[in-house]
């Protein structure tokens, strides 16, 4: 069938809206000219809203990991003790970045598929007073878990002065994030997830408490030196050539986000999560995480009666529908549906309905339409309040 048809539903990269795609086609401008300064200025305020901060948000040309590495090398020195909370692959990545920089890592690992337990982390910090920074993942993309960052920040502050550094790459812009109010010291996100852009930009903001360390520590850094980004931003500029085309796209995606409004965006993601989960429940296919821990941006499914990778193969071949497999420990054991950014409840109905067909093609004994119906019912219930108004 149609050769170029694709339904990309992995948890990043995510589909790019047509108007964002068009914005990126604008001709190149001088990176030190007023046009670029104006562009950078227009971007700042909507970016701050997404981070829930009054602080500057720095933009680094690089994938999400660039800002993760920037967070590490700007806040901790070699041999210093840090706590890395590992709830899946991305927590593990934070630990590896620290280890590569000769930082003394305490790995605190939670069973993959569960959210972290903030009280236990508080106790661990109380017993290990030399820890100076805590690294956490907001949405653990590899398991579809949303970690309780607000609660974590509160618990840490009860016993420790450590910085809280949060990887929000797969959810900032799709779930409520209040960097300043919650007391996050460093927050990171990337372009190719909830921000509806291609890969290539990463974002980072740092609290005044984090800046005390950034200004003073001796760790080697050049491209990722946040002091350079800070000084340049005072002049509405960047220390190195910015990814201008992506910035044009970002301006448009931020415009779309402002028009829809953050509260509506957050509830759209909740709805898509609830529709997806209801569908698999109805099909009697187990979910990896429980309701309380589940992320609004990605859902992990852990089937017991078939190979997830075989289903993925059929979906890709039949419908051009791309869903993600498992990573690391969960390789071959789960599949993951990304429903963040440019994703509508109508997409969920399409995904579920294609998956039902895929399951039947695999010989699974499921009732066609039962998952779709469950998702439709969640949708109707969600808007019942509105109907009463009409
Ligand atoms: C996607 C992602 C990243 C960044 O990965 P890159 O491949 O470097 O863009 C980091 N953390 C989380 C939680 C992610 O989902």
mmCIF file of C-alpha atoms and ligand atoms in Angstrom:
data_model
loop_
_atom_site.group_PDB
_atom_site.id
_atom_site.type_symbol
_atom_site.label_atom_id
_atom_site.label_comp_id
_atom_site.label_asym_id
_atom_site.label_seq_id
_atom_site.Cartn_x
_atom_site.Cartn_y
_atom_site.Cartn_z
ATOM 1 C CA UNK A 1 0.000 0.000 0.000
ATOM 2 C CA UNK A 2 1.028 3.660 0.136
ATOM 3 C CA UNK A 3 4.808 3.568 0.228
ATOM 4 C CA UNK A 4 5.414 6.720 2.277
ATOM 5 C CA UNK A 5 2.576 6.267 4.784
ATOM 6 C CA UNK A 6 3.686 6.306 8.383
ATOM 7 C CA UNK A 7 2.011 6.600 11.765
ATOM 8 C CA UNK A 8 4.897 7.420 14.053
ATOM 9 C CA UNK A 9 3.848 6.610 17.596
ATOM 10 C CA UNK A 10 7.094 6.078 19.445
ATOM 11 C CA UNK A 11 7.966 8.183 22.508
ATOM 12 C CA UNK A 12 10.187 10.463 20.467
ATOM 13 C CA UNK A 13 10.907 11.557 17.862
ATOM 14 C CA UNK A 14 7.254 12.517 17.545
ATOM 15 C CA UNK A 15 5.309 13.871 14.549
ATOM 16 C CA UNK A 16 5.877 17.509 13.621
ATOM 17 C CA UNK A 17 2.802 19.705 12.911
ATOM 18 C CA UNK A 18 2.601 21.015 9.309
ATOM 19 C CA UNK A 19 2.859 24.661 10.403
ATOM 20 C CA UNK A 20 6.040 23.878 12.355
ATOM 21 C CA UNK A 21 7.449 22.030 9.353
ATOM 22 C CA UNK A 22 6.730 25.108 7.191
ATOM 23 C CA UNK A 23 8.270 27.500 9.719
ATOM 24 C CA UNK A 24 11.543 25.579 9.469
ATOM 25 C CA UNK A 25 11.747 26.258 5.727
ATOM 26 C CA UNK A 26 12.442 29.963 6.220
ATOM 27 C CA UNK A 27 15.694 31.214 4.680
ATOM 28 C CA UNK A 28 18.836 31.369 6.778
ATOM 29 C CA UNK A 29 19.649 34.518 8.726
ATOM 30 C CA UNK A 30 22.895 35.771 10.228
ATOM 31 C CA UNK A 31 23.375 34.148 13.613
ATOM 32 C CA UNK A 32 24.757 37.407 15.046
ATOM 33 C CA UNK A 33 22.197 39.667 13.356
ATOM 34 C CA UNK A 34 19.251 41.401 14.953
ATOM 35 C CA UNK A 35 16.818 38.884 13.371
ATOM 36 C CA UNK A 36 18.336 36.071 15.431
ATOM 37 C CA UNK A 37 18.347 38.186 18.596
ATOM 38 C CA UNK A 38 14.667 38.954 18.055
ATOM 39 C CA UNK A 39 13.879 35.292 17.461
ATOM 40 C CA UNK A 40 15.687 34.251 20.651
ATOM 41 C CA UNK A 41 13.853 36.954 22.600
ATOM 42 C CA UNK A 42 10.423 35.902 21.316
ATOM 43 C CA UNK A 43 11.116 32.294 22.315
ATOM 44 C CA UNK A 44 12.142 32.967 25.941
ATOM 45 C CA UNK A 45 8.841 33.809 27.568
ATOM 46 C CA UNK A 46 6.720 30.896 26.267
ATOM 47 C CA UNK A 47 9.608 28.531 27.092
ATOM 48 C CA UNK A 48 9.648 29.763 30.674
ATOM 49 C CA UNK A 49 5.925 29.059 30.975
ATOM 50 C CA UNK A 50 6.477 25.436 29.954
ATOM 51 C CA UNK A 51 9.270 25.039 32.527
ATOM 52 C CA UNK A 52 7.206 26.807 35.197
ATOM 53 C CA UNK A 53 10.050 29.192 35.861
ATOM 54 C CA UNK A 54 11.049 32.837 35.835
ATOM 55 C CA UNK A 55 14.644 31.773 35.177
ATOM 56 C CA UNK A 56 16.415 31.887 31.836
ATOM 57 C CA UNK A 57 16.043 28.762 29.722
ATOM 58 C CA UNK A 58 19.211 28.049 27.733
ATOM 59 C CA UNK A 59 19.035 26.332 24.362
ATOM 60 C CA UNK A 60 21.843 23.977 23.371
ATOM 61 C CA UNK A 61 22.172 22.582 19.849
ATOM 62 C CA UNK A 62 22.312 18.862 20.529
ATOM 63 C CA UNK A 63 19.989 15.957 21.367
ATOM 64 C CA UNK A 64 18.465 15.697 24.855
ATOM 65 C CA UNK A 65 21.563 13.990 26.206
ATOM 66 C CA UNK A 66 23.547 17.173 25.510
ATOM 67 C CA UNK A 67 21.624 18.988 28.231
ATOM 68 C CA UNK A 68 21.894 15.945 30.538
ATOM 69 C CA UNK A 69 25.674 16.113 30.191
ATOM 70 C CA UNK A 70 25.578 19.910 30.626
ATOM 71 C CA UNK A 71 23.671 19.416 33.882
ATOM 72 C CA UNK A 72 26.316 17.012 35.170
ATOM 73 C CA UNK A 73 29.483 18.878 34.204
ATOM 74 C CA UNK A 74 28.196 22.247 35.420
ATOM 75 C CA UNK A 75 27.051 21.180 38.867
ATOM 76 C CA UNK A 76 29.350 18.430 40.178
ATOM 77 C CA UNK A 77 33.058 17.737 40.218
ATOM 78 C CA UNK A 78 35.022 14.509 39.907
ATOM 79 C CA UNK A 79 34.996 12.378 43.115
ATOM 80 C CA UNK A 80 31.995 14.217 44.518
ATOM 81 C CA UNK A 81 29.166 11.975 45.769
ATOM 82 C CA UNK A 82 25.822 12.110 43.987
ATOM 83 C CA UNK A 83 22.637 10.072 44.138
ATOM 84 C CA UNK A 84 21.203 8.888 40.834
ATOM 85 C CA UNK A 85 17.648 7.561 40.949
ATOM 86 C CA UNK A 86 17.354 4.842 38.340
ATOM 87 C CA UNK A 87 13.817 3.856 37.351
ATOM 88 C CA UNK A 88 14.798 2.748 33.843
ATOM 89 C CA UNK A 89 17.099 3.423 30.898
ATOM 90 C CA UNK A 90 17.229 7.195 31.271
ATOM 91 C CA UNK A 91 18.088 7.137 34.958
ATOM 92 C CA UNK A 92 20.806 4.691 33.970
ATOM 93 C CA UNK A 93 22.033 7.176 31.347
ATOM 94 C CA UNK A 94 22.370 9.899 33.988
ATOM 95 C CA UNK A 95 24.440 7.500 36.111
ATOM 96 C CA UNK A 96 26.669 6.678 33.122
ATOM 97 C CA UNK A 97 27.266 10.358 32.346
ATOM 98 C CA UNK A 98 28.287 10.932 35.977
ATOM 99 C CA UNK A 99 30.556 7.883 35.955
ATOM 100 C CA UNK A 100 32.198 9.037 32.720
ATOM 101 C CA UNK A 101 33.046 12.264 34.537
ATOM 102 C CA UNK A 102 34.587 10.347 37.487
ATOM 103 C CA UNK A 103 31.841 11.358 39.875
ATOM 104 C CA UNK A 104 31.145 9.000 42.800
ATOM 105 C CA UNK A 105 27.688 7.631 42.004
ATOM 106 C CA UNK A 106 25.248 6.132 44.491
ATOM 107 C CA UNK A 107 22.791 4.278 42.244
ATOM 108 C CA UNK A 108 19.365 3.935 43.791
ATOM 109 C CA UNK A 109 17.447 1.580 41.561
ATOM 110 C CA UNK A 110 13.697 1.000 41.640
ATOM 111 C CA UNK A 111 12.017 -1.994 40.007
ATOM 112 C CA UNK A 112 11.545 -1.057 36.339
ATOM 113 C CA UNK A 113 7.880 -0.206 35.807
ATOM 114 C CA UNK A 114 7.474 1.356 39.267
ATOM 115 C CA UNK A 115 7.819 4.983 40.315
ATOM 116 C CA UNK A 116 10.413 5.963 42.900
ATOM 117 C CA UNK A 117 9.578 5.940 46.598
ATOM 118 C CA UNK A 118 10.323 9.428 47.904
ATOM 119 C CA UNK A 119 10.313 8.535 51.617
ATOM 120 C CA UNK A 120 12.964 5.859 51.103
ATOM 121 C CA UNK A 121 15.064 8.332 49.150
ATOM 122 C CA UNK A 122 14.753 10.852 51.963
ATOM 123 C CA UNK A 123 16.007 8.200 54.412
ATOM 124 C CA UNK A 124 18.889 7.301 52.110
ATOM 125 C CA UNK A 125 19.924 10.948 51.915
ATOM 126 C CA UNK A 126 19.707 11.321 55.683
ATOM 127 C CA UNK A 127 22.133 8.391 56.028
ATOM 128 C CA UNK A 128 24.489 9.772 53.360
ATOM 129 C CA UNK A 129 25.021 13.433 54.158
ATOM 130 C CA UNK A 130 27.963 13.813 51.770
ATOM 131 C CA UNK A 131 25.684 13.561 48.720
ATOM 132 C CA UNK A 132 25.590 16.954 47.010
ATOM 133 C CA UNK A 133 23.214 16.340 44.105
ATOM 134 C CA UNK A 134 20.244 14.098 43.303
ATOM 135 C CA UNK A 135 19.532 13.153 39.686
ATOM 136 C CA UNK A 136 15.994 12.080 38.797
ATOM 137 C CA UNK A 137 13.928 11.340 35.695
ATOM 138 C CA UNK A 138 10.495 12.966 35.519
ATOM 139 C CA UNK A 139 8.973 10.671 32.891
ATOM 140 C CA UNK A 140 10.980 7.465 32.597
ATOM 141 C CA UNK A 141 10.369 6.887 28.897
ATOM 142 C CA UNK A 142 11.605 3.288 28.946
ATOM 143 C CA UNK A 143 8.846 2.158 31.323
ATOM 144 C CA UNK A 144 6.107 4.786 30.914
ATOM 145 C CA UNK A 145 6.390 5.900 34.537
ATOM 146 C CA UNK A 146 5.882 9.482 35.717
ATOM 147 C CA UNK A 147 7.954 10.000 38.856
ATOM 148 C CA UNK A 148 6.564 12.231 41.661
ATOM 149 C CA UNK A 149 9.022 15.099 41.326
ATOM 150 C CA UNK A 150 7.151 17.646 43.450
ATOM 151 C CA UNK A 151 6.980 15.194 46.346
ATOM 152 C CA UNK A 152 10.618 14.192 45.815
ATOM 153 C CA UNK A 153 11.702 17.833 46.058
ATOM 154 C CA UNK A 154 9.815 18.217 49.345
ATOM 155 C CA UNK A 155 11.324 15.073 50.860
ATOM 156 C CA UNK A 156 14.876 15.969 49.820
ATOM 157 C CA UNK A 157 14.608 19.405 51.403
ATOM 158 C CA UNK A 158 13.640 17.879 54.763
ATOM 159 C CA UNK A 159 17.032 16.221 55.200
ATOM 160 C CA UNK A 160 19.510 17.593 52.691
ATOM 161 C CA UNK A 161 20.908 20.580 50.871
ATOM 162 C CA UNK A 162 21.598 18.567 47.728
ATOM 163 C CA UNK A 163 20.665 19.981 44.344
ATOM 164 C CA UNK A 164 17.735 18.335 42.577
ATOM 165 C CA UNK A 165 18.477 17.805 38.874
ATOM 166 C CA UNK A 166 15.607 16.563 36.737
ATOM 167 C CA UNK A 167 15.475 15.036 33.260
ATOM 168 C CA UNK A 168 12.103 16.152 31.930
ATOM 169 C CA UNK A 169 12.839 15.330 28.284
ATOM 170 C CA UNK A 170 9.826 13.116 27.621
ATOM 171 C CA UNK A 171 7.149 15.110 29.445
ATOM 172 C CA UNK A 172 7.918 18.811 29.913
ATOM 173 C CA UNK A 173 5.320 20.593 27.788
ATOM 174 C CA UNK A 174 2.810 17.741 28.225
ATOM 175 C CA UNK A 175 2.470 17.466 32.011
ATOM 176 C CA UNK A 176 2.379 20.160 34.670
ATOM 177 C CA UNK A 177 5.876 21.297 35.604
ATOM 178 C CA UNK A 178 6.579 24.013 38.161
ATOM 179 C CA UNK A 179 10.321 24.308 38.397
ATOM 180 C CA UNK A 180 10.397 27.326 40.737
ATOM 181 C CA UNK A 181 7.467 26.430 42.969
ATOM 182 C CA UNK A 182 8.501 22.794 43.440
ATOM 183 C CA UNK A 183 12.149 23.663 43.986
ATOM 184 C CA UNK A 184 13.828 21.902 41.059
ATOM 185 C CA UNK A 185 17.419 23.171 40.738
ATOM 186 C CA UNK A 186 18.167 22.083 37.195
ATOM 187 C CA UNK A 187 15.507 21.107 34.656
ATOM 188 C CA UNK A 188 16.148 19.675 31.211
ATOM 189 C CA UNK A 189 14.070 18.922 28.160
ATOM 190 C CA UNK A 190 14.555 18.162 24.473
ATOM 191 C CA UNK A 191 12.900 19.168 21.209
ATOM 192 C CA UNK A 192 11.691 15.859 19.771
ATOM 193 C CA UNK A 193 9.155 14.792 22.396
ATOM 194 C CA UNK A 194 6.313 16.963 23.731
ATOM 195 C CA UNK A 195 7.596 20.090 21.976
ATOM 196 C CA UNK A 196 6.627 18.694 18.548
ATOM 197 C CA UNK A 197 9.951 19.427 16.851
ATOM 198 C CA UNK A 198 12.579 17.324 15.121
ATOM 199 C CA UNK A 199 15.535 16.185 17.286
ATOM 200 C CA UNK A 200 18.411 18.633 17.692
ATOM 201 C CA UNK A 201 17.634 21.075 20.495
ATOM 202 C CA UNK A 202 17.988 20.611 24.220
ATOM 203 C CA UNK A 203 16.914 23.014 26.923
ATOM 204 C CA UNK A 204 18.211 23.641 30.423
ATOM 205 C CA UNK A 205 17.441 26.053 33.259
ATOM 206 C CA UNK A 206 19.235 26.387 36.611
ATOM 207 C CA UNK A 207 18.137 27.837 39.970
ATOM 208 C CA UNK A 208 20.153 30.468 41.884
ATOM 209 C CA UNK A 209 21.284 27.674 44.231
ATOM 210 C CA UNK A 210 22.574 25.676 41.248
ATOM 211 C CA UNK A 211 24.297 28.801 39.902
ATOM 212 C CA UNK A 212 26.366 29.078 43.072
ATOM 213 C CA UNK A 213 27.944 25.766 42.097
ATOM 214 C CA UNK A 214 28.045 26.401 38.348
ATOM 215 C CA UNK A 215 30.051 29.567 38.941
ATOM 216 C CA UNK A 216 32.516 27.912 41.320
ATOM 217 C CA UNK A 217 33.234 24.292 40.392
ATOM 218 C CA UNK A 218 36.386 23.247 38.571
ATOM 219 C CA UNK A 219 34.954 20.515 36.321
ATOM 220 C CA UNK A 220 36.217 20.762 32.704
ATOM 221 C CA UNK A 221 33.661 21.962 30.175
ATOM 222 C CA UNK A 222 33.636 24.009 27.024
ATOM 223 C CA UNK A 223 30.682 23.542 24.644
ATOM 224 C CA UNK A 224 28.447 22.817 27.636
ATOM 225 C CA UNK A 225 29.727 25.609 29.885
ATOM 226 C CA UNK A 226 26.496 27.217 31.097
ATOM 227 C CA UNK A 227 28.373 30.380 32.088
ATOM 228 C CA UNK A 228 28.904 31.031 28.375
ATOM 229 C CA UNK A 229 25.217 30.454 27.600
ATOM 230 C CA UNK A 230 24.259 32.789 30.422
ATOM 231 C CA UNK A 231 26.573 35.592 29.324
ATOM 232 C CA UNK A 232 25.420 35.312 25.715
ATOM 233 C CA UNK A 233 21.747 35.330 26.638
ATOM 234 C CA UNK A 234 22.261 38.659 28.392
ATOM 235 C CA UNK A 235 22.970 39.935 24.856
ATOM 236 C CA UNK A 236 20.018 37.937 23.388
ATOM 237 C CA UNK A 237 22.515 35.599 21.810
ATOM 238 C CA UNK A 238 24.127 32.156 22.035
ATOM 239 C CA UNK A 239 27.816 31.297 22.525
ATOM 240 C CA UNK A 240 27.921 29.113 19.382
ATOM 241 C CA UNK A 241 25.898 29.110 16.156
ATOM 242 C CA UNK A 242 22.316 28.263 17.114
ATOM 243 C CA UNK A 243 20.263 25.717 15.119
ATOM 244 C CA UNK A 244 18.368 28.519 13.388
ATOM 245 C CA UNK A 245 15.898 26.384 11.425
ATOM 246 C CA UNK A 246 14.911 24.518 14.577
ATOM 247 C CA UNK A 247 14.477 27.824 16.401
ATOM 248 C CA UNK A 248 12.013 28.942 13.716
ATOM 249 C CA UNK A 249 10.166 25.678 14.249
ATOM 250 C CA UNK A 250 10.297 26.157 18.016
ATOM 251 C CA UNK A 251 8.769 29.603 17.737
ATOM 252 C CA UNK A 252 5.821 28.121 15.848
ATOM 253 C CA UNK A 253 5.412 25.116 18.161
ATOM 254 C CA UNK A 254 5.423 27.476 21.158
ATOM 255 C CA UNK A 255 2.778 29.506 19.373
ATOM 256 C CA UNK A 256 0.619 26.385 18.964
ATOM 257 C CA UNK A 257 1.163 25.559 22.654
ATOM 258 C CA UNK A 258 0.140 29.055 23.720
ATOM 259 C CA UNK A 259 -2.977 28.934 21.551
ATOM 260 C CA UNK A 260 -4.158 25.604 22.967
ATOM 261 C CA UNK A 261 -3.149 26.619 26.492
ATOM 262 C CA UNK A 262 -1.069 24.539 28.908
ATOM 263 C CA UNK A 263 -4.046 23.354 31.040
ATOM 264 C CA UNK A 264 -5.808 22.023 27.908
ATOM 265 C CA UNK A 265 -2.610 20.362 26.742
ATOM 266 C CA UNK A 266 -2.149 18.654 30.095
ATOM 267 C CA UNK A 267 -5.712 17.346 30.102
ATOM 268 C CA UNK A 268 -5.465 16.165 26.487
ATOM 269 C CA UNK A 269 -2.479 14.043 27.496
ATOM 270 C CA UNK A 270 -4.340 12.655 30.535
ATOM 271 C CA UNK A 271 -7.244 11.740 28.287
ATOM 272 C CA UNK A 272 -4.997 9.987 25.754
ATOM 273 C CA UNK A 273 -3.347 8.024 28.568
ATOM 274 C CA UNK A 274 -6.719 6.991 30.025
ATOM 275 C CA UNK A 275 -8.062 5.968 26.606
ATOM 276 C CA UNK A 276 -4.981 3.875 25.872
ATOM 277 C CA UNK A 277 -4.982 2.143 29.247
ATOM 278 C CA UNK A 278 -8.731 1.423 29.122
ATOM 279 C CA UNK A 279 -8.292 -0.173 25.698
ATOM 280 C CA UNK A 280 -5.629 -2.667 26.836
ATOM 281 C CA UNK A 281 -7.571 -3.462 30.002
ATOM 282 C CA UNK A 282 -10.572 -4.285 27.905
ATOM 283 C CA UNK A 283 -8.432 -6.475 25.617
ATOM 284 C CA UNK A 284 -7.043 -8.204 28.744
ATOM 285 C CA UNK A 285 -3.463 -7.400 27.809
ATOM 286 C CA UNK A 286 -1.414 -6.387 30.881
ATOM 287 C CA UNK A 287 0.076 -2.916 31.301
ATOM 288 C CA UNK A 288 3.592 -2.581 32.737
ATOM 289 C CA UNK A 289 2.752 0.146 35.267
ATOM 290 C CA UNK A 290 -0.129 0.746 37.629
ATOM 291 C CA UNK A 291 -2.508 3.699 37.215
ATOM 292 C CA UNK A 292 -0.885 5.837 39.905
ATOM 293 C CA UNK A 293 2.583 5.647 38.310
ATOM 294 C CA UNK A 294 1.564 5.879 34.639
ATOM 295 C CA UNK A 295 2.819 8.741 32.495
ATOM 296 C CA UNK A 296 0.413 10.774 30.333
ATOM 297 C CA UNK A 297 2.980 10.737 27.502
ATOM 298 C CA UNK A 298 3.876 7.066 26.967
ATOM 299 C CA UNK A 299 2.219 3.746 27.773
ATOM 300 C CA UNK A 300 4.134 0.480 28.171
ATOM 301 C CA UNK A 301 2.308 -2.793 27.534
ATOM 302 C CA UNK A 302 3.648 -6.143 28.764
ATOM 303 C CA UNK A 303 1.807 -8.927 26.989
ATOM 304 C CA UNK A 304 1.980 -12.495 28.298
ATOM 305 C CA UNK A 305 0.452 -14.363 25.358
ATOM 306 C CA UNK A 306 2.486 -13.041 22.403
ATOM 307 C CA UNK A 307 5.842 -11.565 21.408
ATOM 308 C CA UNK A 308 5.615 -7.760 21.432
ATOM 309 C CA UNK A 309 8.224 -7.472 18.685
ATOM 310 C CA UNK A 310 6.154 -9.691 16.409
ATOM 311 C CA UNK A 311 3.162 -7.390 16.863
ATOM 312 C CA UNK A 312 5.382 -4.373 16.154
ATOM 313 C CA UNK A 313 6.572 -5.998 12.960
ATOM 314 C CA UNK A 314 2.996 -6.627 11.758
ATOM 315 C CA UNK A 315 1.839 -3.097 12.650
ATOM 316 C CA UNK A 316 4.692 -1.557 10.717
ATOM 317 C CA UNK A 317 4.178 -3.770 7.701
ATOM 318 C CA UNK A 318 0.377 -3.578 7.518
ATOM 319 C CA UNK A 319 -0.348 -0.037 8.623
ATOM 320 C CA UNK A 320 2.934 1.881 8.724
ATOM 321 C CA UNK A 321 2.220 2.151 12.455
ATOM 322 C CA UNK A 322 5.483 2.435 14.388
ATOM 323 C CA UNK A 323 5.414 1.712 18.107
ATOM 324 C CA UNK A 324 8.517 1.271 20.256
ATOM 325 C CA UNK A 325 9.909 -1.906 21.771
ATOM 326 C CA UNK A 326 11.549 -2.384 25.160
ATOM 327 C CA UNK A 327 15.024 -1.142 26.072
ATOM 328 C CA UNK A 328 17.726 -2.802 28.168
ATOM 329 C CA UNK A 329 16.185 -5.199 30.704
ATOM 330 C CA UNK A 330 12.808 -4.846 29.031
ATOM 331 C CA UNK A 331 14.008 -5.626 25.504
ATOM 332 C CA UNK A 332 11.621 -8.045 23.807
ATOM 333 C CA UNK A 333 9.297 -7.974 26.808
ATOM 334 C CA UNK A 334 7.195 -4.859 26.253
ATOM 335 C CA UNK A 335 6.019 -2.445 23.603
ATOM 336 C CA UNK A 336 5.463 1.257 24.105
ATOM 337 C CA UNK A 337 3.042 3.701 22.545
ATOM 338 C CA UNK A 338 4.104 7.343 22.487
ATOM 339 C CA UNK A 339 1.150 9.718 22.826
ATOM 340 C CA UNK A 340 2.746 13.087 23.360
ATOM 341 C CA UNK A 341 3.035 16.337 21.488
ATOM 342 C CA UNK A 342 1.233 16.398 18.160
ATOM 343 C CA UNK A 343 -1.176 13.628 19.118
ATOM 344 C CA UNK A 344 -4.972 13.796 19.231
ATOM 345 C CA UNK A 345 -7.483 11.445 20.903
ATOM 346 C CA UNK A 346 -8.475 10.533 17.322
ATOM 347 C CA UNK A 347 -4.956 9.109 16.890
ATOM 348 C CA UNK A 348 -5.479 6.852 19.907
ATOM 349 C CA UNK A 349 -8.630 5.386 18.356
ATOM 350 C CA UNK A 350 -6.700 4.689 15.167
ATOM 351 C CA UNK A 351 -3.762 3.112 17.000
ATOM 352 C CA UNK A 352 -5.972 0.854 19.110
ATOM 353 C CA UNK A 353 -8.060 -0.207 16.178
ATOM 354 C CA UNK A 354 -4.933 -1.084 14.129
ATOM 355 C CA UNK A 355 -3.501 -2.994 17.092
ATOM 356 C CA UNK A 356 -6.701 -5.037 17.356
ATOM 357 C CA UNK A 357 -6.324 -6.011 13.709
ATOM 358 C CA UNK A 358 -2.641 -6.772 14.236
ATOM 359 C CA UNK A 359 -3.489 -9.037 17.152
ATOM 360 C CA UNK A 360 -6.038 -10.916 15.075
ATOM 361 C CA UNK A 361 -3.490 -11.331 12.281
ATOM 362 C CA UNK A 362 -1.178 -12.889 14.881
ATOM 363 C CA UNK A 363 -3.918 -15.354 15.761
ATOM 364 C CA UNK A 364 -4.745 -13.774 19.101
ATOM 365 C CA UNK A 365 -8.247 -14.489 20.277
ATOM 366 C CA UNK A 366 -9.443 -10.960 21.002
ATOM 367 C CA UNK A 367 -12.852 -9.394 20.419
ATOM 368 C CA UNK A 368 -12.457 -6.921 17.555
ATOM 369 C CA UNK A 369 -13.534 -3.457 18.651
ATOM 370 C CA UNK A 370 -13.494 -4.093 22.388
ATOM 371 C CA UNK A 371 -10.378 -1.966 22.994
ATOM 372 C CA UNK A 372 -11.606 0.750 20.650
ATOM 373 C CA UNK A 373 -14.987 0.798 22.381
ATOM 374 C CA UNK A 374 -13.376 1.129 25.815
ATOM 375 C CA UNK A 375 -11.310 4.082 24.548
ATOM 376 C CA UNK A 376 -14.411 5.654 22.999
ATOM 377 C CA UNK A 377 -16.243 5.314 26.303
ATOM 378 C CA UNK A 378 -13.420 7.063 28.158
ATOM 379 C CA UNK A 379 -13.591 9.845 25.587
ATOM 380 C CA UNK A 380 -17.365 10.284 25.936
ATOM 381 C CA UNK A 381 -17.228 10.274 29.714
ATOM 382 C CA UNK A 382 -14.464 12.849 29.669
ATOM 383 C CA UNK A 383 -16.590 15.347 27.765
ATOM 384 C CA UNK A 384 -19.896 14.619 29.530
ATOM 385 C CA UNK A 385 -19.605 17.818 31.540
ATOM 386 C CA UNK A 386 -19.351 19.795 28.297
ATOM 387 C CA UNK A 387 -22.416 18.096 26.800
ATOM 388 C CA UNK A 388 -24.512 19.082 29.782
ATOM 389 C CA UNK A 389 -23.677 22.698 29.016
ATOM 390 C CA UNK A 390 -24.972 22.521 25.430
HETATM 391 C C1 LIG B 1 14.528 10.964 24.706
HETATM 392 C C2 LIG B 1 15.034 11.134 26.081
HETATM 393 C C3 LIG B 1 16.291 11.707 26.355
HETATM 394 C C4 LIG B 1 17.213 12.252 25.314
HETATM 395 O O1 LIG B 1 17.685 11.355 24.432
HETATM 396 P P1 LIG B 1 18.456 11.860 23.128
HETATM 397 O O2 LIG B 1 18.509 10.639 22.297
HETATM 398 O O3 LIG B 1 19.763 12.358 23.539
HETATM 399 O O4 LIG B 1 17.602 12.968 22.555
HETATM 400 C C5 LIG B 1 16.661 11.887 27.667
HETATM 401 N N1 LIG B 1 15.863 11.525 28.673
HETATM 402 C C6 LIG B 1 14.653 10.987 28.465
HETATM 403 C C7 LIG B 1 13.798 10.650 29.634
HETATM 404 C C8 LIG B 1 14.198 10.767 27.163
HETATM 405 O O5 LIG B 1 12.984 10.244 26.948
#
